[in-house]
């Protein structure tokens, strides 16, 4: 994590979250997909610069882990900022689709087998 800006100052992660160490929501995972709402709500307060960066990156659906990597911030900090944005109705969060391992998708397995046979 570089955390430095053009002036070389270091911004500590806890300053980005206002000293908070836990998100207000516990439903974010590394593969939760977040997307900026379009249009943004009129009543929303002016966001912090970090929130604006997240909103720009979330113009298309993006996973929490990818956001953290692009922002060069710890996932825990990104989740706190995402919680703020969800509560302000500025983004939507979608959990990953559950996978039923008890009943495999035979059509998909056949396609994988056929694809491997061509190698």
mmCIF file with all atom_site columns, N, CA, C and O in Angstrom, residues 27-80:
data_model
loop_
_atom_site.group_PDB
_atom_site.id
_atom_site.type_symbol
_atom_site.label_atom_id
_atom_site.label_alt_id
_atom_site.label_comp_id
_atom_site.label_asym_id
_atom_site.label_entity_id
_atom_site.label_seq_id
_atom_site.pdbx_PDB_ins_code
_atom_site.Cartn_x
_atom_site.Cartn_y
_atom_site.Cartn_z
_atom_site.occupancy
_atom_site.B_iso_or_equiv
_atom_site.pdbx_formal_charge
_atom_site.auth_seq_id
_atom_site.auth_comp_id
_atom_site.auth_asym_id
_atom_site.auth_atom_id
_atom_site.pdbx_PDB_model_num
ATOM 1   N N  . UNK A 1 27 ? -22.223 -8.135  5.131   1.00 0.00 ? 27 UNK A N  1
ATOM 2   C CA . UNK A 1 27 ? -22.554 -9.005  4.003   1.00 0.00 ? 27 UNK A CA 1
ATOM 3   C C  . UNK A 1 27 ? -21.617 -8.854  2.807   1.00 0.00 ? 27 UNK A C  1
ATOM 4   O O  . UNK A 1 27 ? -21.867 -9.421  1.762   1.00 0.00 ? 27 UNK A O  1
ATOM 5   N N  . UNK A 1 28 ? -20.525 -8.131  2.945   1.00 0.00 ? 28 UNK A N  1
ATOM 6   C CA . UNK A 1 28 ? -19.565 -8.017  1.847   1.00 0.00 ? 28 UNK A CA 1
ATOM 7   C C  . UNK A 1 28 ? -18.562 -9.163  1.926   1.00 0.00 ? 28 UNK A C  1
ATOM 8   O O  . UNK A 1 28 ? -18.060 -9.490  2.985   1.00 0.00 ? 28 UNK A O  1
ATOM 9   N N  . UNK A 1 29 ? -18.291 -9.777  0.775   1.00 0.00 ? 29 UNK A N  1
ATOM 10  C CA . UNK A 1 29 ? -17.231 -10.763 0.652   1.00 0.00 ? 29 UNK A CA 1
ATOM 11  C C  . UNK A 1 29 ? -16.262 -10.256 -0.404  1.00 0.00 ? 29 UNK A C  1
ATOM 12  O O  . UNK A 1 29 ? -16.523 -9.241  -1.055  1.00 0.00 ? 29 UNK A O  1
ATOM 13  N N  . UNK A 1 30 ? -15.184 -10.967 -0.600  1.00 0.00 ? 30 UNK A N  1
ATOM 14  C CA . UNK A 1 30 ? -14.217 -10.544 -1.616  1.00 0.00 ? 30 UNK A CA 1
ATOM 15  C C  . UNK A 1 30 ? -14.804 -10.555 -3.022  1.00 0.00 ? 30 UNK A C  1
ATOM 16  O O  . UNK A 1 30 ? -14.375 -9.800  -3.886  1.00 0.00 ? 30 UNK A O  1
ATOM 17  N N  . UNK A 1 31 ? -15.802 -11.432 -3.244  1.00 0.00 ? 31 UNK A N  1
ATOM 18  C CA . UNK A 1 31 ? -16.366 -11.539 -4.592  1.00 0.00 ? 31 UNK A CA 1
ATOM 19  C C  . UNK A 1 31 ? -17.750 -10.918 -4.713  1.00 0.00 ? 31 UNK A C  1
ATOM 20  O O  . UNK A 1 31 ? -18.424 -11.102 -5.722  1.00 0.00 ? 31 UNK A O  1
ATOM 21  N N  . UNK A 1 32 ? -18.166 -10.149 -3.704  1.00 0.00 ? 32 UNK A N  1
ATOM 22  C CA . UNK A 1 32 ? -19.401 -9.383  -3.832  1.00 0.00 ? 32 UNK A CA 1
ATOM 23  C C  . UNK A 1 32 ? -19.200 -8.362  -4.950  1.00 0.00 ? 32 UNK A C  1
ATOM 24  O O  . UNK A 1 32 ? -18.152 -7.724  -5.035  1.00 0.00 ? 32 UNK A O  1
ATOM 25  N N  . UNK A 1 33 ? -20.188 -8.230  -5.817  1.00 0.00 ? 33 UNK A N  1
ATOM 26  C CA . UNK A 1 33 ? -20.106 -7.298  -6.936  1.00 0.00 ? 33 UNK A CA 1
ATOM 27  C C  . UNK A 1 33 ? -20.822 -6.001  -6.572  1.00 0.00 ? 33 UNK A C  1
ATOM 28  O O  . UNK A 1 33 ? -21.956 -6.030  -6.101  1.00 0.00 ? 33 UNK A O  1
ATOM 29  N N  . UNK A 1 34 ? -20.148 -4.883  -6.789  1.00 0.00 ? 34 UNK A N  1
ATOM 30  C CA . UNK A 1 34 ? -20.747 -3.576  -6.496  1.00 0.00 ? 34 UNK A CA 1
ATOM 31  C C  . UNK A 1 34 ? -20.832 -2.759  -7.767  1.00 0.00 ? 34 UNK A C  1
ATOM 32  O O  . UNK A 1 34 ? -19.970 -2.847  -8.645  1.00 0.00 ? 34 UNK A O  1
ATOM 33  N N  . UNK A 1 35 ? -21.910 -1.967  -7.874  1.00 0.00 ? 35 UNK A N  1
ATOM 34  C CA . UNK A 1 35 ? -22.156 -1.138  -9.043  1.00 0.00 ? 35 UNK A CA 1
ATOM 35  C C  . UNK A 1 35 ? -22.710 0.198   -8.587  1.00 0.00 ? 35 UNK A C  1
ATOM 36  O O  . UNK A 1 35 ? -23.579 0.242   -7.710  1.00 0.00 ? 35 UNK A O  1
ATOM 37  N N  . UNK A 1 36 ? -22.228 1.269   -9.184  1.00 0.00 ? 36 UNK A N  1
ATOM 38  C CA . UNK A 1 36 ? -22.740 2.598   -8.862  1.00 0.00 ? 36 UNK A CA 1
ATOM 39  C C  . UNK A 1 36 ? -24.166 2.738   -9.373  1.00 0.00 ? 36 UNK A C  1
ATOM 40  O O  . UNK A 1 36 ? -24.506 2.233   -10.449 1.00 0.00 ? 36 UNK A O  1
ATOM 41  N N  . UNK A 1 37 ? -25.004 3.394   -8.586  1.00 0.00 ? 37 UNK A N  1
ATOM 42  C CA . UNK A 1 37 ? -26.383 3.652   -9.001  1.00 0.00 ? 37 UNK A CA 1
ATOM 43  C C  . UNK A 1 37 ? -26.389 4.732   -10.064 1.00 0.00 ? 37 UNK A C  1
ATOM 44  O O  . UNK A 1 37 ? -25.604 5.685   -10.014 1.00 0.00 ? 37 UNK A O  1
ATOM 45  N N  . UNK A 1 38 ? -27.265 4.584   -11.008 1.00 0.00 ? 38 UNK A N  1
ATOM 46  C CA . UNK A 1 38 ? -27.376 5.564   -12.073 1.00 0.00 ? 38 UNK A CA 1
ATOM 47  C C  . UNK A 1 38 ? -28.839 5.897   -12.269 1.00 0.00 ? 38 UNK A C  1
ATOM 48  O O  . UNK A 1 38 ? -29.611 4.997   -12.592 1.00 0.00 ? 38 UNK A O  1
ATOM 49  N N  . UNK A 1 39 ? -29.267 7.095   -12.042 1.00 0.00 ? 39 UNK A N  1
ATOM 50  C CA . UNK A 1 39 ? -28.478 8.257   -11.621 1.00 0.00 ? 39 UNK A CA 1
ATOM 51  C C  . UNK A 1 39 ? -28.246 8.237   -10.125 1.00 0.00 ? 39 UNK A C  1
ATOM 52  O O  . UNK A 1 39 ? -28.934 7.537   -9.383  1.00 0.00 ? 39 UNK A O  1
ATOM 53  N N  . UNK A 1 40 ? -27.262 9.025   -9.707  1.00 0.00 ? 40 UNK A N  1
ATOM 54  C CA . UNK A 1 40 ? -26.975 9.155   -8.278  1.00 0.00 ? 40 UNK A CA 1
ATOM 55  C C  . UNK A 1 40 ? -28.121 9.915   -7.601  1.00 0.00 ? 40 UNK A C  1
ATOM 56  O O  . UNK A 1 40 ? -28.726 10.799  -8.209  1.00 0.00 ? 40 UNK A O  1
ATOM 57  N N  . UNK A 1 41 ? -28.442 9.576   -6.346  1.00 0.00 ? 41 UNK A N  1
ATOM 58  C CA . UNK A 1 41 ? -29.529 10.255  -5.649  1.00 0.00 ? 41 UNK A CA 1
ATOM 59  C C  . UNK A 1 41 ? -29.232 11.743  -5.454  1.00 0.00 ? 41 UNK A C  1
ATOM 60  O O  . UNK A 1 41 ? -28.092 12.128  -5.211  1.00 0.00 ? 41 UNK A O  1
ATOM 61  N N  . UNK A 1 42 ? -30.280 12.568  -5.591  1.00 0.00 ? 42 UNK A N  1
ATOM 62  C CA . UNK A 1 42 ? -30.133 14.018  -5.448  1.00 0.00 ? 42 UNK A CA 1
ATOM 63  C C  . UNK A 1 42 ? -29.838 14.420  -4.006  1.00 0.00 ? 42 UNK A C  1
ATOM 64  O O  . UNK A 1 42 ? -29.115 15.370  -3.752  1.00 0.00 ? 42 UNK A O  1
ATOM 65  N N  . UNK A 1 43 ? -30.418 13.697  -3.064  1.00 0.00 ? 43 UNK A N  1
ATOM 66  C CA . UNK A 1 43 ? -30.328 14.086  -1.667  1.00 0.00 ? 43 UNK A CA 1
ATOM 67  C C  . UNK A 1 43 ? -29.005 13.709  -1.009  1.00 0.00 ? 43 UNK A C  1
ATOM 68  O O  . UNK A 1 43 ? -28.763 14.039  0.131   1.00 0.00 ? 43 UNK A O  1
ATOM 69  N N  . UNK A 1 44 ? -28.139 13.026  -1.723  1.00 0.00 ? 44 UNK A N  1
ATOM 70  C CA . UNK A 1 44 ? -26.900 12.531  -1.128  1.00 0.00 ? 44 UNK A CA 1
ATOM 71  C C  . UNK A 1 44 ? -25.968 13.687  -0.780  1.00 0.00 ? 44 UNK A C  1
ATOM 72  O O  . UNK A 1 44 ? -25.858 14.669  -1.511  1.00 0.00 ? 44 UNK A O  1
ATOM 73  N N  . UNK A 1 45 ? -25.314 13.544  0.357   1.00 0.00 ? 45 UNK A N  1
ATOM 74  C CA . UNK A 1 45 ? -24.320 14.525  0.773   1.00 0.00 ? 45 UNK A CA 1
ATOM 75  C C  . UNK A 1 45 ? -23.098 14.430  -0.130  1.00 0.00 ? 45 UNK A C  1
ATOM 76  O O  . UNK A 1 45 ? -22.878 13.426  -0.800  1.00 0.00 ? 45 UNK A O  1
ATOM 77  N N  . UNK A 1 46 ? -22.309 15.473  -0.115  1.00 0.00 ? 46 UNK A N  1
ATOM 78  C CA . UNK A 1 46 ? -21.098 15.478  -0.936  1.00 0.00 ? 46 UNK A CA 1
ATOM 79  C C  . UNK A 1 46 ? -20.142 14.391  -0.437  1.00 0.00 ? 46 UNK A C  1
ATOM 80  O O  . UNK A 1 46 ? -19.756 14.367  0.723   1.00 0.00 ? 46 UNK A O  1
ATOM 81  N N  . UNK A 1 47 ? -19.756 13.464  -1.320  1.00 0.00 ? 47 UNK A N  1
ATOM 82  C CA . UNK A 1 47 ? -18.904 12.349  -0.888  1.00 0.00 ? 47 UNK A CA 1
ATOM 83  C C  . UNK A 1 47 ? -17.447 12.768  -0.709  1.00 0.00 ? 47 UNK A C  1
ATOM 84  O O  . UNK A 1 47 ? -16.995 13.766  -1.269  1.00 0.00 ? 47 UNK A O  1
ATOM 85  N N  . UNK A 1 48 ? -16.729 11.972  0.059   1.00 0.00 ? 48 UNK A N  1
ATOM 86  C CA . UNK A 1 48 ? -15.291 12.161  0.235   1.00 0.00 ? 48 UNK A CA 1
ATOM 87  C C  . UNK A 1 48 ? -14.588 11.791  -1.071  1.00 0.00 ? 48 UNK A C  1
ATOM 88  O O  . UNK A 1 48 ? -15.139 11.068  -1.903  1.00 0.00 ? 48 UNK A O  1
ATOM 89  N N  . UNK A 1 49 ? -13.341 12.231  -1.245  1.00 0.00 ? 49 UNK A N  1
ATOM 90  C CA . UNK A 1 49 ? -12.606 11.865  -2.469  1.00 0.00 ? 49 UNK A CA 1
ATOM 91  C C  . UNK A 1 49 ? -12.506 10.354  -2.685  1.00 0.00 ? 49 UNK A C  1
ATOM 92  O O  . UNK A 1 49 ? -12.607 9.878   -3.816  1.00 0.00 ? 49 UNK A O  1
ATOM 93  N N  . UNK A 1 50 ? -12.336 9.595   -1.604  1.00 0.00 ? 50 UNK A N  1
ATOM 94  C CA . UNK A 1 50 ? -12.237 8.142   -1.739  1.00 0.00 ? 50 UNK A CA 1
ATOM 95  C C  . UNK A 1 50 ? -13.551 7.546   -2.222  1.00 0.00 ? 50 UNK A C  1
ATOM 96  O O  . UNK A 1 50 ? -13.563 6.609   -3.015  1.00 0.00 ? 50 UNK A O  1
ATOM 97  N N  . UNK A 1 51 ? -14.665 8.089   -1.734  1.00 0.00 ? 51 UNK A N  1
ATOM 98  C CA . UNK A 1 51 ? -15.970 7.627   -2.201  1.00 0.00 ? 51 UNK A CA 1
ATOM 99  C C  . UNK A 1 51 ? -16.137 7.924   -3.693  1.00 0.00 ? 51 UNK A C  1
ATOM 100 O O  . UNK A 1 51 ? -16.678 7.103   -4.443  1.00 0.00 ? 51 UNK A O  1
ATOM 101 N N  . UNK A 1 52 ? -15.685 9.096   -4.120  1.00 0.00 ? 52 UNK A N  1
ATOM 102 C CA . UNK A 1 52 ? -15.774 9.446   -5.543  1.00 0.00 ? 52 UNK A CA 1
ATOM 103 C C  . UNK A 1 52 ? -14.946 8.504   -6.403  1.00 0.00 ? 52 UNK A C  1
ATOM 104 O O  . UNK A 1 52 ? -15.371 8.096   -7.484  1.00 0.00 ? 52 UNK A O  1
ATOM 105 N N  . UNK A 1 53 ? -13.752 8.125   -5.928  1.00 0.00 ? 53 UNK A N  1
ATOM 106 C CA . UNK A 1 53 ? -12.924 7.174   -6.668  1.00 0.00 ? 53 UNK A CA 1
ATOM 107 C C  . UNK A 1 53 ? -13.643 5.845   -6.806  1.00 0.00 ? 53 UNK A C  1
ATOM 108 O O  . UNK A 1 53 ? -13.641 5.223   -7.875  1.00 0.00 ? 53 UNK A O  1
ATOM 109 N N  . UNK A 1 54 ? -14.266 5.394   -5.723  1.00 0.00 ? 54 UNK A N  1
ATOM 110 C CA . UNK A 1 54 ? -15.003 4.129   -5.764  1.00 0.00 ? 54 UNK A CA 1
ATOM 111 C C  . UNK A 1 54 ? -16.156 4.231   -6.748  1.00 0.00 ? 54 UNK A C  1
ATOM 112 O O  . UNK A 1 54 ? -16.371 3.327   -7.558  1.00 0.00 ? 54 UNK A O  1
ATOM 113 N N  . UNK A 1 55 ? -16.901 5.326   -6.711  1.00 0.00 ? 55 UNK A N  1
ATOM 114 C CA . UNK A 1 55 ? -18.039 5.491   -7.626  1.00 0.00 ? 55 UNK A CA 1
ATOM 115 C C  . UNK A 1 55 ? -17.586 5.463   -9.077  1.00 0.00 ? 55 UNK A C  1
ATOM 116 O O  . UNK A 1 55 ? -18.258 4.873   -9.935  1.00 0.00 ? 55 UNK A O  1
ATOM 117 N N  . UNK A 1 56 ? -16.447 6.076   -9.386  1.00 0.00 ? 56 UNK A N  1
ATOM 118 C CA . UNK A 1 56 ? -15.938 6.039   -10.767 1.00 0.00 ? 56 UNK A CA 1
ATOM 119 C C  . UNK A 1 56 ? -15.568 4.614   -11.175 1.00 0.00 ? 56 UNK A C  1
ATOM 120 O O  . UNK A 1 56 ? -15.853 4.179   -12.288 1.00 0.00 ? 56 UNK A O  1
ATOM 121 N N  . UNK A 1 57 ? -14.935 3.884   -10.259 1.00 0.00 ? 57 UNK A N  1
ATOM 122 C CA . UNK A 1 57 ? -14.537 2.508   -10.570 1.00 0.00 ? 57 UNK A CA 1
ATOM 123 C C  . UNK A 1 57 ? -15.728 1.561   -10.656 1.00 0.00 ? 57 UNK A C  1
ATOM 124 O O  . UNK A 1 57 ? -15.637 0.504   -11.282 1.00 0.00 ? 57 UNK A O  1
ATOM 125 N N  . UNK A 1 58 ? -16.829 1.935   -10.019 1.00 0.00 ? 58 UNK A N  1
ATOM 126 C CA . UNK A 1 58 ? -18.018 1.077   -9.998  1.00 0.00 ? 58 UNK A CA 1
ATOM 127 C C  . UNK A 1 58 ? -19.018 1.437   -11.092 1.00 0.00 ? 58 UNK A C  1
ATOM 128 O O  . UNK A 1 58 ? -20.172 1.015   -11.034 1.00 0.00 ? 58 UNK A O  1
ATOM 129 N N  . UNK A 1 59 ? -18.605 2.202   -12.077 1.00 0.00 ? 59 UNK A N  1
ATOM 130 C CA . UNK A 1 59 ? -19.520 2.515   -13.174 1.00 0.00 ? 59 UNK A CA 1
ATOM 131 C C  . UNK A 1 59 ? -19.995 1.220   -13.840 1.00 0.00 ? 59 UNK A C  1
ATOM 132 O O  . UNK A 1 59 ? -21.127 1.125   -14.297 1.00 0.00 ? 59 UNK A O  1
ATOM 133 N N  . UNK A 1 60 ? -19.122 0.231   -13.860 1.00 0.00 ? 60 UNK A N  1
ATOM 134 C CA . UNK A 1 60 ? -19.463 -1.123  -14.295 1.00 0.00 ? 60 UNK A CA 1
ATOM 135 C C  . UNK A 1 60 ? -19.300 -2.036  -13.086 1.00 0.00 ? 60 UNK A C  1
ATOM 136 O O  . UNK A 1 60 ? -18.516 -1.735  -12.192 1.00 0.00 ? 60 UNK A O  1
ATOM 137 N N  . UNK A 1 61 ? -20.001 -3.156  -13.053 1.00 0.00 ? 61 UNK A N  1
ATOM 138 C CA . UNK A 1 61 ? -19.879 -4.057  -11.893 1.00 0.00 ? 61 UNK A CA 1
ATOM 139 C C  . UNK A 1 61 ? -18.427 -4.471  -11.656 1.00 0.00 ? 61 UNK A C  1
ATOM 140 O O  . UNK A 1 61 ? -17.693 -4.792  -12.591 1.00 0.00 ? 61 UNK A O  1
ATOM 141 N N  . UNK A 1 62 ? -18.031 -4.436  -10.396 1.00 0.00 ? 62 UNK A N  1
ATOM 142 C CA . UNK A 1 62 ? -16.663 -4.795  -10.022 1.00 0.00 ? 62 UNK A CA 1
ATOM 143 C C  . UNK A 1 62 ? -16.692 -5.495  -8.663  1.00 0.00 ? 62 UNK A C  1
ATOM 144 O O  . UNK A 1 62 ? -17.512 -5.175  -7.809  1.00 0.00 ? 62 UNK A O  1
ATOM 145 N N  . UNK A 1 63 ? -15.807 -6.463  -8.477  1.00 0.00 ? 63 UNK A N  1
ATOM 146 C CA . UNK A 1 63 ? -15.728 -7.213  -7.221  1.00 0.00 ? 63 UNK A CA 1
ATOM 147 C C  . UNK A 1 63 ? -14.992 -6.391  -6.169  1.00 0.00 ? 63 UNK A C  1
ATOM 148 O O  . UNK A 1 63 ? -14.127 -5.571  -6.480  1.00 0.00 ? 63 UNK A O  1
ATOM 149 N N  . UNK A 1 64 ? -15.331 -6.632  -4.916  1.00 0.00 ? 64 UNK A N  1
ATOM 150 C CA . UNK A 1 64 ? -14.709 -5.926  -3.789  1.00 0.00 ? 64 UNK A CA 1
ATOM 151 C C  . UNK A 1 64 ? -13.192 -6.097  -3.822  1.00 0.00 ? 64 UNK A C  1
ATOM 152 O O  . UNK A 1 64 ? -12.449 -5.128  -3.638  1.00 0.00 ? 64 UNK A O  1
ATOM 153 N N  . UNK A 1 65 ? -12.710 -7.300  -4.059  1.00 0.00 ? 65 UNK A N  1
ATOM 154 C CA . UNK A 1 65 ? -11.266 -7.553  -4.090  1.00 0.00 ? 65 UNK A CA 1
ATOM 155 C C  . UNK A 1 65 ? -10.583 -6.740  -5.187  1.00 0.00 ? 65 UNK A C  1
ATOM 156 O O  . UNK A 1 65 ? -9.496  -6.191  -4.981  1.00 0.00 ? 65 UNK A O  1
ATOM 157 N N  . UNK A 1 66 ? -11.215 -6.645  -6.345  1.00 0.00 ? 66 UNK A N  1
ATOM 158 C CA . UNK A 1 66 ? -10.638 -5.870  -7.434  1.00 0.00 ? 66 UNK A CA 1
ATOM 159 C C  . UNK A 1 66 ? -10.606 -4.385  -7.095  1.00 0.00 ? 66 UNK A C  1
ATOM 160 O O  . UNK A 1 66 ? -9.646  -3.679  -7.400  1.00 0.00 ? 66 UNK A O  1
ATOM 161 N N  . UNK A 1 67 ? -11.671 -3.893  -6.450  1.00 0.00 ? 67 UNK A N  1
ATOM 162 C CA . UNK A 1 67 ? -11.696 -2.494  -6.015  1.00 0.00 ? 67 UNK A CA 1
ATOM 163 C C  . UNK A 1 67 ? -10.540 -2.205  -5.071  1.00 0.00 ? 67 UNK A C  1
ATOM 164 O O  . UNK A 1 67 ? -9.853  -1.187  -5.219  1.00 0.00 ? 67 UNK A O  1
ATOM 165 N N  . UNK A 1 68 ? -10.344 -3.072  -4.088  1.00 0.00 ? 68 UNK A N  1
ATOM 166 C CA . UNK A 1 68 ? -9.261  -2.869  -3.127  1.00 0.00 ? 68 UNK A CA 1
ATOM 167 C C  . UNK A 1 68 ? -7.910  -2.820  -3.841  1.00 0.00 ? 68 UNK A C  1
ATOM 168 O O  . UNK A 1 68 ? -7.058  -1.986  -3.515  1.00 0.00 ? 68 UNK A O  1
ATOM 169 N N  . UNK A 1 69 ? -7.727  -3.688  -4.815  1.00 0.00 ? 69 UNK A N  1
ATOM 170 C CA . UNK A 1 69 ? -6.465  -3.706  -5.563  1.00 0.00 ? 69 UNK A CA 1
ATOM 171 C C  . UNK A 1 69 ? -6.296  -2.427  -6.365  1.00 0.00 ? 69 UNK A C  1
ATOM 172 O O  . UNK A 1 69 ? -5.218  -1.827  -6.375  1.00 0.00 ? 69 UNK A O  1
ATOM 173 N N  . UNK A 1 70 ? -7.337  -1.992  -7.034  1.00 0.00 ? 70 UNK A N  1
ATOM 174 C CA . UNK A 1 70 ? -7.252  -0.766  -7.849  1.00 0.00 ? 70 UNK A CA 1
ATOM 175 C C  . UNK A 1 70 ? -7.048  0.480   -6.995  1.00 0.00 ? 70 UNK A C  1
ATOM 176 O O  . UNK A 1 70 ? -6.391  1.420   -7.423  1.00 0.00 ? 70 UNK A O  1
ATOM 177 N N  . UNK A 1 71 ? -7.635  0.478   -5.805  1.00 0.00 ? 71 UNK A N  1
ATOM 178 C CA . UNK A 1 71 ? -7.497  1.627   -4.905  1.00 0.00 ? 71 UNK A CA 1
ATOM 179 C C  . UNK A 1 71 ? -6.219  1.567   -4.081  1.00 0.00 ? 71 UNK A C  1
ATOM 180 O O  . UNK A 1 71 ? -5.859  2.532   -3.418  1.00 0.00 ? 71 UNK A O  1
ATOM 181 N N  . UNK A 1 72 ? -5.548  0.411   -4.087  1.00 0.00 ? 72 UNK A N  1
ATOM 182 C CA . UNK A 1 72 ? -4.348  0.180   -3.291  1.00 0.00 ? 72 UNK A CA 1
ATOM 183 C C  . UNK A 1 72 ? -4.630  0.427   -1.811  1.00 0.00 ? 72 UNK A C  1
ATOM 184 O O  . UNK A 1 72 ? -3.886  1.108   -1.112  1.00 0.00 ? 72 UNK A O  1
ATOM 185 N N  . UNK A 1 73 ? -5.765  -0.136  -1.353  1.00 0.00 ? 73 UNK A N  1
ATOM 186 C CA . UNK A 1 73 ? -6.190  -0.026  0.037   1.00 0.00 ? 73 UNK A CA 1
ATOM 187 C C  . UNK A 1 73 ? -6.516  -1.409  0.586   1.00 0.00 ? 73 UNK A C  1
ATOM 188 O O  . UNK A 1 73 ? -6.889  -2.302  -0.181  1.00 0.00 ? 73 UNK A O  1
ATOM 189 N N  . UNK A 1 74 ? -6.406  -1.586  1.900   1.00 0.00 ? 74 UNK A N  1
ATOM 190 C CA . UNK A 1 74 ? -6.814  -2.862  2.487   1.00 0.00 ? 74 UNK A CA 1
ATOM 191 C C  . UNK A 1 74 ? -8.300  -3.126  2.244   1.00 0.00 ? 74 UNK A C  1
ATOM 192 O O  . UNK A 1 74 ? -9.112  -2.185  2.225   1.00 0.00 ? 74 UNK A O  1
ATOM 193 N N  . UNK A 1 75 ? -8.656  -4.382  2.061   1.00 0.00 ? 75 UNK A N  1
ATOM 194 C CA . UNK A 1 75 ? -10.048 -4.751  1.824   1.00 0.00 ? 75 UNK A CA 1
ATOM 195 C C  . UNK A 1 75 ? -10.935 -4.253  2.961   1.00 0.00 ? 75 UNK A C  1
ATOM 196 O O  . UNK A 1 75 ? -12.042 -3.764  2.723   1.00 0.00 ? 75 UNK A O  1
ATOM 197 N N  . UNK A 1 76 ? -10.441 -4.333  4.195   1.00 0.00 ? 76 UNK A N  1
ATOM 198 C CA . UNK A 1 76 ? -11.254 -3.900  5.343   1.00 0.00 ? 76 UNK A CA 1
ATOM 199 C C  . UNK A 1 76 ? -11.631 -2.428  5.236   1.00 0.00 ? 76 UNK A C  1
ATOM 200 O O  . UNK A 1 76 ? -12.751 -2.045  5.572   1.00 0.00 ? 76 UNK A O  1
ATOM 201 N N  . UNK A 1 77 ? -10.738 -1.595  4.749   1.00 0.00 ? 77 UNK A N  1
ATOM 202 C CA . UNK A 1 77 ? -11.024 -0.166  4.579   1.00 0.00 ? 77 UNK A CA 1
ATOM 203 C C  . UNK A 1 77 ? -12.033 0.028   3.453   1.00 0.00 ? 77 UNK A C  1
ATOM 204 O O  . UNK A 1 77 ? -12.989 0.802   3.575   1.00 0.00 ? 77 UNK A O  1
ATOM 205 N N  . UNK A 1 78 ? -11.843 -0.684  2.362   1.00 0.00 ? 78 UNK A N  1
ATOM 206 C CA . UNK A 1 78 ? -12.754 -0.564  1.216   1.00 0.00 ? 78 UNK A CA 1
ATOM 207 C C  . UNK A 1 78 ? -14.163 -0.991  1.613   1.00 0.00 ? 78 UNK A C  1
ATOM 208 O O  . UNK A 1 78 ? -15.142 -0.343  1.233   1.00 0.00 ? 78 UNK A O  1
ATOM 209 N N  . UNK A 1 79 ? -14.289 -2.043  2.397   1.00 0.00 ? 79 UNK A N  1
ATOM 210 C CA . UNK A 1 79 ? -15.615 -2.512  2.828   1.00 0.00 ? 79 UNK A CA 1
ATOM 211 C C  . UNK A 1 79 ? -16.311 -1.454  3.690   1.00 0.00 ? 79 UNK A C  1
ATOM 212 O O  . UNK A 1 79 ? -17.516 -1.235  3.557   1.00 0.00 ? 79 UNK A O  1
ATOM 213 N N  . UNK A 1 80 ? -15.573 -0.769  4.540   1.00 0.00 ? 80 UNK A N  1
ATOM 214 C CA . UNK A 1 80 ? -16.177 0.300   5.349   1.00 0.00 ? 80 UNK A CA 1
ATOM 215 C C  . UNK A 1 80 ? -16.673 1.424   4.433   1.00 0.00 ? 80 UNK A C  1
ATOM 216 O O  . UNK A 1 80 ? -17.796 1.929   4.598   1.00 0.00 ? 80 UNK A O  1
#
